[in-house]
Coordinates of C-alpha atoms and ligand atoms in Angstrom, one line a residue:
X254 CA 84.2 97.7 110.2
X255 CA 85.5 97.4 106.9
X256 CA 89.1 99.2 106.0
X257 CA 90.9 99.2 103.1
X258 CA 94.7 99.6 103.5
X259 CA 96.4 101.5 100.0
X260 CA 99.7 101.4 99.2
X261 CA 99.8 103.9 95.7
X262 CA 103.2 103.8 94.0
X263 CA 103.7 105.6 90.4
X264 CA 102.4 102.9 88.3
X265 CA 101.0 100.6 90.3
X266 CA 98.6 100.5 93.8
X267 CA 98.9 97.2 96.5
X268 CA 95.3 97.0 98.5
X269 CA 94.9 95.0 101.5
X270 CA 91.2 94.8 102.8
X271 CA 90.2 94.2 106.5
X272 CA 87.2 93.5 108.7
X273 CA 87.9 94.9 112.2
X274 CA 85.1 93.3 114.9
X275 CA 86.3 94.2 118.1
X276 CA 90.0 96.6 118.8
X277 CA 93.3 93.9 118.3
X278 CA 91.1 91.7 116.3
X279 CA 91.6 92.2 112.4
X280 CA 91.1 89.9 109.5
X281 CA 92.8 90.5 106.5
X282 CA 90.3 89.2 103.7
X283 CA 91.3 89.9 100.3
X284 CA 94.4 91.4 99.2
X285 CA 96.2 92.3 95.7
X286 CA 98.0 94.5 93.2
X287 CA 97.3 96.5 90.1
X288 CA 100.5 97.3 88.0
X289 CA 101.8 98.2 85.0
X290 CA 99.1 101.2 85.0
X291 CA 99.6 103.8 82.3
X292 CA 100.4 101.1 79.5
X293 CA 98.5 99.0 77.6
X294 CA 98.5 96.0 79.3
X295 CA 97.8 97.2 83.1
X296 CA 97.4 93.8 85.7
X297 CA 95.1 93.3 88.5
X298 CA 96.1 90.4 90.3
X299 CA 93.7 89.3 93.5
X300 CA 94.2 87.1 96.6
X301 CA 91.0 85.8 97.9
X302 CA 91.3 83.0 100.4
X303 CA 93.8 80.8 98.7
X304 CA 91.9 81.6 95.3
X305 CA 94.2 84.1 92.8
X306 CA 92.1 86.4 90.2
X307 CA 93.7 88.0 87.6
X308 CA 92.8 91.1 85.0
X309 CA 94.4 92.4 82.4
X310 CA 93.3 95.5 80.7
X311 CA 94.6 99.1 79.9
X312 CA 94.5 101.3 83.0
X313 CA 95.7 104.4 82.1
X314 CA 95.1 106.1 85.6
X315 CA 94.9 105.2 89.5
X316 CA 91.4 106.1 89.5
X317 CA 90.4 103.7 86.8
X318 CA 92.7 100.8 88.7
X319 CA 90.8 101.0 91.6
X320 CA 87.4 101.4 89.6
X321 CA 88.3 97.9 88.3
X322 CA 89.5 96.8 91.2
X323 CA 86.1 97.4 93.0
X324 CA 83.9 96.5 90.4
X325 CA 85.6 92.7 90.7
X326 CA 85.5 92.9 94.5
X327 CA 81.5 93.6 94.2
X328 CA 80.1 92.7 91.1
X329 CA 82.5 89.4 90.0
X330 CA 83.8 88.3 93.3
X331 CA 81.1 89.7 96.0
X332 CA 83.6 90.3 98.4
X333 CA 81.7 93.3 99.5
X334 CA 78.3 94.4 98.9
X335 CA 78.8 98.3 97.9
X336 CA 81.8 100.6 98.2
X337 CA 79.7 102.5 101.0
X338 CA 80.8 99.4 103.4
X339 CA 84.6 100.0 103.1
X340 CA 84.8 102.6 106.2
X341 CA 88.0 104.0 106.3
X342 CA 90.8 103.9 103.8
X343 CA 94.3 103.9 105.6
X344 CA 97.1 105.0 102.8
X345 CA 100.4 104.7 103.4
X346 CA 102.4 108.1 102.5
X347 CA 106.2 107.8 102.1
X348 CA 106.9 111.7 103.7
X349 CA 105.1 113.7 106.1
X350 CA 107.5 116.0 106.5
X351 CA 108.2 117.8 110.0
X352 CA 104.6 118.4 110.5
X353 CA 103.3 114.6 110.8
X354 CA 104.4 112.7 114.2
X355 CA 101.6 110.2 113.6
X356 CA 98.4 109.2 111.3
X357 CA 95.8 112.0 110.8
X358 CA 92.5 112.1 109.1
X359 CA 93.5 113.4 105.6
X360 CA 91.3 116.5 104.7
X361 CA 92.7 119.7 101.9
X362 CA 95.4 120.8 104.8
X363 CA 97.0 117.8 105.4
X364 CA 96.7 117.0 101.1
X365 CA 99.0 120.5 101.1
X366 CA 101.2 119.5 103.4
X367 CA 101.7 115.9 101.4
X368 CA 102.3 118.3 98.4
X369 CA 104.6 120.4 100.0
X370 CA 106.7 117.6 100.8
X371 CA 106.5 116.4 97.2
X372 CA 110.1 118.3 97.3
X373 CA 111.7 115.9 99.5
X374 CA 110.1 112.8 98.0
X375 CA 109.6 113.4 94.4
X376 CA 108.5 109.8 92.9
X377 CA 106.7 108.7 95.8
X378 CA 104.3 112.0 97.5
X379 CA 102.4 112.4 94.1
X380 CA 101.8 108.6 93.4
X381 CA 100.6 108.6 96.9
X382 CA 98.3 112.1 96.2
X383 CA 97.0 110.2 93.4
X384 CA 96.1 107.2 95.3
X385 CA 94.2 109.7 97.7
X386 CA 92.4 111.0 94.9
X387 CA 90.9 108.2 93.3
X388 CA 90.5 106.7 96.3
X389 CA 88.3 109.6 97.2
X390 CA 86.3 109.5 94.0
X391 CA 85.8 105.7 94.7
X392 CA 84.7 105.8 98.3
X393 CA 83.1 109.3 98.9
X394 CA 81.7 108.3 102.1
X395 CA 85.3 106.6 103.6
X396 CA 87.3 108.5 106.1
X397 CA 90.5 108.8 104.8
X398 CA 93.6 108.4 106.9
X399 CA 97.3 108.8 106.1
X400 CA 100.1 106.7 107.7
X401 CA 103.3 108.4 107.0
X402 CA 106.7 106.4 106.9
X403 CA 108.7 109.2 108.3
X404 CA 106.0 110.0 111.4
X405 CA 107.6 107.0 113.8
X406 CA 111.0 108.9 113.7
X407 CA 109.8 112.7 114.3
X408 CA 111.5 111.8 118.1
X409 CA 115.0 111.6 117.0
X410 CA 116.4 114.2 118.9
X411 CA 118.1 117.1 116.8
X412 CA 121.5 116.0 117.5
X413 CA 120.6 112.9 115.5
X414 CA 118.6 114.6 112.7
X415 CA 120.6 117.6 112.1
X416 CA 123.2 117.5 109.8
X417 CA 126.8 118.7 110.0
X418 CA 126.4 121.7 106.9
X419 CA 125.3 125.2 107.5
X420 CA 122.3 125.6 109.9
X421 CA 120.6 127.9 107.4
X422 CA 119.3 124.7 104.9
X423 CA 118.0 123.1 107.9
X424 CA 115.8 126.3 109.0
X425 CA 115.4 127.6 105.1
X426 CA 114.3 124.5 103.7
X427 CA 113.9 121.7 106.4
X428 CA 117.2 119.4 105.2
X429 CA 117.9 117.1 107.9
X430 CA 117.6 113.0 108.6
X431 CA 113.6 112.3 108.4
X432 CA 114.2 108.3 108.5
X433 CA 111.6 105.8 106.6
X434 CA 110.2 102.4 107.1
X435 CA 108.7 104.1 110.5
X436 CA 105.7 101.8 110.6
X437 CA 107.8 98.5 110.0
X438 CA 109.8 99.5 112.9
X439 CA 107.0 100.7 115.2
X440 CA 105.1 97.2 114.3
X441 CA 107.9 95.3 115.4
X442 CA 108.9 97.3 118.3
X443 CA 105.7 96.8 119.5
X444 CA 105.0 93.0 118.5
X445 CA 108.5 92.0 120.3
X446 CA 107.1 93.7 123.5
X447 CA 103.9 91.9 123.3
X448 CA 105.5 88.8 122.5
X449 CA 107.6 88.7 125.9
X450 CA 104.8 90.4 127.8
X451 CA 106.7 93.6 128.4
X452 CA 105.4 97.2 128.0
X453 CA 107.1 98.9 124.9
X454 CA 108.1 101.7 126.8
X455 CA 110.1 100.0 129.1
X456 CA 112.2 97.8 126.4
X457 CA 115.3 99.6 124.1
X458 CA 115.7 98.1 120.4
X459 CA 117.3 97.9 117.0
X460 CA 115.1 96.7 114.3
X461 CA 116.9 96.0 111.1
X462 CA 114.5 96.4 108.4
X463 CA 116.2 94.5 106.0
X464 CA 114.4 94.2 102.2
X465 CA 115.2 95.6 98.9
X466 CA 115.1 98.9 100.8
X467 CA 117.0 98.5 104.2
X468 CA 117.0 100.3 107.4
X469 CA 118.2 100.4 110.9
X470 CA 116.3 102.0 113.8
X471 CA 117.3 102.7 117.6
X472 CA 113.8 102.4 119.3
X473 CA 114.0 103.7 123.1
X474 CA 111.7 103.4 125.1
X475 CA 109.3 102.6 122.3
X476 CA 110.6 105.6 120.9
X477 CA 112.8 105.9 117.3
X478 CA 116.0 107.8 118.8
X479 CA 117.6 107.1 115.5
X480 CA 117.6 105.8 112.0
X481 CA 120.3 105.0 109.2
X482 CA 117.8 106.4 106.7
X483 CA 118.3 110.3 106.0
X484 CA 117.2 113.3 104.0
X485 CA 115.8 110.3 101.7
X486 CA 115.2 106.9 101.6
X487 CA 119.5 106.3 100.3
X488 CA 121.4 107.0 102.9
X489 CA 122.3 104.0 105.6
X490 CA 122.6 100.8 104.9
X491 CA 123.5 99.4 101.4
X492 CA 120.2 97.8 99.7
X493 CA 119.3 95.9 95.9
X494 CA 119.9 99.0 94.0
X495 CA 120.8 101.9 96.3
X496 CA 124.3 102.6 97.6
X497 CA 123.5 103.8 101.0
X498 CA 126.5 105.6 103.0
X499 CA 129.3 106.8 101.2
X500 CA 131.6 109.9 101.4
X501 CA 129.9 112.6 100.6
X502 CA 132.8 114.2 98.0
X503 CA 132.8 110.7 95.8
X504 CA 129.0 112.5 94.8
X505 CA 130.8 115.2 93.9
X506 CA 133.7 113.4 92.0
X507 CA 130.9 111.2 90.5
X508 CA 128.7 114.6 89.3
X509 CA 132.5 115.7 87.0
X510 CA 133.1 112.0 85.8
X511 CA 129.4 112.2 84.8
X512 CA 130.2 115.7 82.9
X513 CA 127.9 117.2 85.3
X514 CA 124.8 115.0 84.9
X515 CA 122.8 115.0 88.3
X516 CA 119.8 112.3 86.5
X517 CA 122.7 109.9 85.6
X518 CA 124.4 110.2 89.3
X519 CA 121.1 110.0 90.6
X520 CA 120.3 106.9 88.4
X521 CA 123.6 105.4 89.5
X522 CA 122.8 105.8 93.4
X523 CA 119.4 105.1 93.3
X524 CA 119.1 102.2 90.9
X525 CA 122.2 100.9 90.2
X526 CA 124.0 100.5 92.9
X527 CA 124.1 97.6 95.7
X528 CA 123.7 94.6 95.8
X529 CA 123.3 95.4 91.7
X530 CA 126.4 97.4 91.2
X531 CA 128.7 94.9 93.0
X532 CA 127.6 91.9 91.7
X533 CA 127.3 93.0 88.2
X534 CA 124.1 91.0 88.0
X535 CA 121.2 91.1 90.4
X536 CA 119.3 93.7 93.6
X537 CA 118.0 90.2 94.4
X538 CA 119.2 89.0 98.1
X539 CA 118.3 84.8 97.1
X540 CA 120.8 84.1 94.7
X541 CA 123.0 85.9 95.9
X542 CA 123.3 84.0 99.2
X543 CA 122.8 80.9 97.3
X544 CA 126.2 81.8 95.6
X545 CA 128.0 82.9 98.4
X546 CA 130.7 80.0 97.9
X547 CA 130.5 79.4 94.1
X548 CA 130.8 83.6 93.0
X549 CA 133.3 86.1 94.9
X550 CA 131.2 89.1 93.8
X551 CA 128.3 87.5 96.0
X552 CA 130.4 86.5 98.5
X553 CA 131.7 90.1 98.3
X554 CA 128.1 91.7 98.3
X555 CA 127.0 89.8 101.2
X556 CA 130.0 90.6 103.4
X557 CA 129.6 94.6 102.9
X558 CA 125.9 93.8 103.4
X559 CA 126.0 92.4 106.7
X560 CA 128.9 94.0 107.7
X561 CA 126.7 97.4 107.2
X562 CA 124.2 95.8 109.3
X563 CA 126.9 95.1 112.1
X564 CA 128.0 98.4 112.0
X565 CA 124.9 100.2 112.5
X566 CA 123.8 97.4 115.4
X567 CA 127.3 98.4 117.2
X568 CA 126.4 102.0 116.8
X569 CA 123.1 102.1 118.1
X570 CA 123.8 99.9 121.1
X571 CA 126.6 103.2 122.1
X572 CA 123.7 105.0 121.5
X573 CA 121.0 103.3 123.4
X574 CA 123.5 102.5 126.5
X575 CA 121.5 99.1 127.2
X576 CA 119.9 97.2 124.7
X577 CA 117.0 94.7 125.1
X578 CA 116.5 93.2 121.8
X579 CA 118.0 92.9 117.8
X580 CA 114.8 92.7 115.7
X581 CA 115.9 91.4 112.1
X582 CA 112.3 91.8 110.0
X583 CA 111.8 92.4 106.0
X584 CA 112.2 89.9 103.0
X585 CA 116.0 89.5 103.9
X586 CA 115.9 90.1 107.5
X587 CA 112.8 87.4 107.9
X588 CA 114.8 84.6 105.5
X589 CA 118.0 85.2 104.8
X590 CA 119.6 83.2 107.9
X591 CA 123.1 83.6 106.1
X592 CA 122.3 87.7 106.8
X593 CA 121.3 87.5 110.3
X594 CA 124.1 85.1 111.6
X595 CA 126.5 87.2 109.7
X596 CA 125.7 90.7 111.2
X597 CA 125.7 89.1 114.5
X598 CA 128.4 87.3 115.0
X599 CA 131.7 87.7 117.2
X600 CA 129.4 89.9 119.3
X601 CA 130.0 87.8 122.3
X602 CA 132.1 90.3 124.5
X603 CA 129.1 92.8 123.9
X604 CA 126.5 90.3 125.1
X605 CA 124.9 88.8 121.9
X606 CA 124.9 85.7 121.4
X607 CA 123.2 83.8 118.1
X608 CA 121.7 80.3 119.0
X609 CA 122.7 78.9 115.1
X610 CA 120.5 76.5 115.3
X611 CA 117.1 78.2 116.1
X612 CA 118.2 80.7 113.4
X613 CA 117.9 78.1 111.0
X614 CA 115.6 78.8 108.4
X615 CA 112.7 81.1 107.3
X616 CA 110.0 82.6 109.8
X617 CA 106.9 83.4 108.7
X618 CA 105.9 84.0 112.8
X619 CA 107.9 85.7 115.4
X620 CA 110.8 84.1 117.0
X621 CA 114.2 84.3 119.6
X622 CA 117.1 83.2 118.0
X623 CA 119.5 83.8 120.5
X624 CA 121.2 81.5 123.1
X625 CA 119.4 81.7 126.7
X626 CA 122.0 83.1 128.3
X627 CA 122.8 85.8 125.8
X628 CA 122.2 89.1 127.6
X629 CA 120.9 90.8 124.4
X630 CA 118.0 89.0 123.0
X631 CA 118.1 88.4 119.0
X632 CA 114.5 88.1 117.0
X633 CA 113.0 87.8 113.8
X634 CA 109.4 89.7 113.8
X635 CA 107.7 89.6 110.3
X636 CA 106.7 92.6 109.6
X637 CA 103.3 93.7 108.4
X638 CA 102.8 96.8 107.0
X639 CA 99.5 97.0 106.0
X640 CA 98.1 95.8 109.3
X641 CA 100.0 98.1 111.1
X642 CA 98.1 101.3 108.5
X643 CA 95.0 99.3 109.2
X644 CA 95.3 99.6 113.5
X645 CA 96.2 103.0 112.5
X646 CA 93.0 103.7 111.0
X647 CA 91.0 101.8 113.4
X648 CA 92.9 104.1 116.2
X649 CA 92.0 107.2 114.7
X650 CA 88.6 106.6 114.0
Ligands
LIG200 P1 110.7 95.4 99.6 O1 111.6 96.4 100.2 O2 110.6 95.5 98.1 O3 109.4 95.3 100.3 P2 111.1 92.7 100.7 O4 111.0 93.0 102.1 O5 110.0 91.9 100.0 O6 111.5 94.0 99.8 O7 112.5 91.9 100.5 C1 113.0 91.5 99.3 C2 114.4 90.8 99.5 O8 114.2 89.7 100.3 C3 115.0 90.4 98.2 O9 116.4 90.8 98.1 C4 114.9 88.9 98.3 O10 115.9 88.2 97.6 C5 115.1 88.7 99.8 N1 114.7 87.3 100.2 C6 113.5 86.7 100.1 N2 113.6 85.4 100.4 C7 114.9 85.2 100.7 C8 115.6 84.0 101.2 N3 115.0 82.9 101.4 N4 116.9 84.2 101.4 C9 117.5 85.4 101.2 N5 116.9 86.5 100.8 C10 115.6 86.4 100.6

């Protein structure tokens, strides 16, 4: 069975396409990104095999970047015969609200529900409602299946999610912590348990997921008890651009010095902020490390980073009681060896111990970096999204 996995964003859409023979076995066999859509020189860029294939033409919707997109996969590149092989289309939806504890078939109830909670995700739920529509267009015949990000962390319990302000907003208009990144964290939750041969429901974890966006969850059981991620996708742990935790009245402070305007604050949070607001120059996690010694603003960056991490690890292990594992996954958490050692070190009296030298490097497959004896295990899992949308799909259908 063939499944294409979409990943819609507001100007751009990232496709991964599968064959799925028998359940556990999936082949990823092409893969790639159209961007820069609504201008004039939109970009397809395609990975087949180690072969690259790139388009440039103006796109000035979804519908038509995935109309190109399938006319190279069939016509030019005969990846596929027709669209009416590709099955299922998983897409991956940033915010399911309350209502969405795990993937569902996507029909005009669950597209409402996606548009209601437009409100608490308002530049990701209609890039994703547009993916769903051209993607419905393209493939009439497809079942289409939604993967939400917050779905893996609808089991915090409501002393976790619910925040300390008047009930009323929680009941009136459903503010409390949702969490993201669920499917990063259930994927790794789940590939550290089948790496050691253990059911997941008998192992507790914190998986960092650390990338440009960055968060923390405590997984027991195989079930997300809690998350540093929030009402949206800024609270937690710093990231490139975002500011994550901060006191709550330095918004308000920053709202007056802004002479009351919300878009710049919000600007400043979202997008100017981290690993870019204290360096002065780059989001980018690389050369940053790289400068750790040479610039203090890196060296400074990097210390709040992975002192953020530590904090949240330290939390969630009171929270968990007994902790199995430390996943570290994402761009940063899977190469950054600087980051790892750094929000895990002095942990000795709690039971972690890194091994420095197996955490040398970059891991592109799964791996235990800490010391034998260390009572809390330390791993890097790569994540992988798209494969984990894909096993949704094949689940579902
Ligand atoms: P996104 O949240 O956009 O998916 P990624 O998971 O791809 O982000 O992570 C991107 C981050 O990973 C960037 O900050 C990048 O600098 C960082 N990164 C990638 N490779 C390395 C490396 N070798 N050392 C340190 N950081 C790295």
């Amino acid at each position: 069975m063939h499944i294409l996995v979409l990943n819609a964003g507001s100007s751009s859409i990232k496709f991964e396409l599968f064959i799925n023979k028998t359940p556990g076995d999936f082949k990823s066999i092409t893969s790639g990104l159209a961007d820069r859509l609504y201008l004039a020189e939109s970009k397809i860029k395609i990975k087949i095999g180690e072969r690259k294939v790139e388009f440039v033409k103006e796109m000035l919707d979804h519908s038509t970047a995935l109309e190109n997109v399938i006319r190279i996969l069939v016509e030019q590149e005969k990846v596929i015969e027709n669209t009416e092989q590709i099955k299922v289309v998983g897409h991956r939806i940033v915010h399911g609200g309350e209502k969405y504890a795990s993937s569902v078939v996507i029909d005009d109830e669950v597209i409402a529900e996606i548009e209601n909670c437009v409100q608490f995700a308002p530049l990701h739920n209609p890039a994703n409602l547009k993916g769903i529509y051209a993607s419905k267009k393209a493939f009439s015949s497809a079942i289409q299946v939604g993967v939400f990000d917050t779905a893996f962390h609808q089991t915090l319990p409501p002393h976790a999610y619910i925040y300390g302000i008047p009930y009323s907003y929680y009941k009136k208009y459903g503010v409390r912590r949702y969490g993201f990144h669920g499917t990063s964290h259930d994927f790794v939750s789940k590939a550290y348990a089948e790496m050691i041969g253990k059911p997941v429901s008998e192992l507790n974890v914190i998986t960092c997921h650390l990338g440009n966006g960055a968060s923390v969850a405590a997984i027991k059981n195989g079930k997300s008890i809690d998350t540093s991620m929030g009402f949206t996708p800024l609270e937690g742990l710093m990231m490139g651009t975002r500011s994550g935790d901060l006191d709550p009245a330095l918004v308000l402070w920053l709202v007056e010095k802004n002479n009351n305007d919300i878009d710049a604050v919000n600007r400043i949070l979202n997008k100017e902020s981290g690993f870019l607001g204290v360096t002065e120059e780059t989001n980018d996690c690389k050369p940053i490390e790289d400068n750790y010694d040479k610039a203090e603003k890196c060296k400074l960056a990097m210390d709040i980073f992975s002192y953020r991490v530590k904090k949240y690890i330290g939390s969630y292990m009171a929270a968990l009681g007994r902790v199995d594992c430390i996943i570290f996954t994402g761009g940063i958490g899977e190469n950054s060896e600087m980051i790892r050692e750094m929000s895990t070190d002095n942990m000795e009296s709690f039971g972690v111990k890194l091994d420095t030298e197996k955490n040398i490097g970059r891991f592109k497959k799964s791996a235990i970096i800490s010391t034998p004896d260390s009572n809390i295990q330390i791993a890097v899992i790569p994540t992988n999204e798209q494969l984990s949308i894909a096993q949704e799909c094949a689940k579902l259908t």
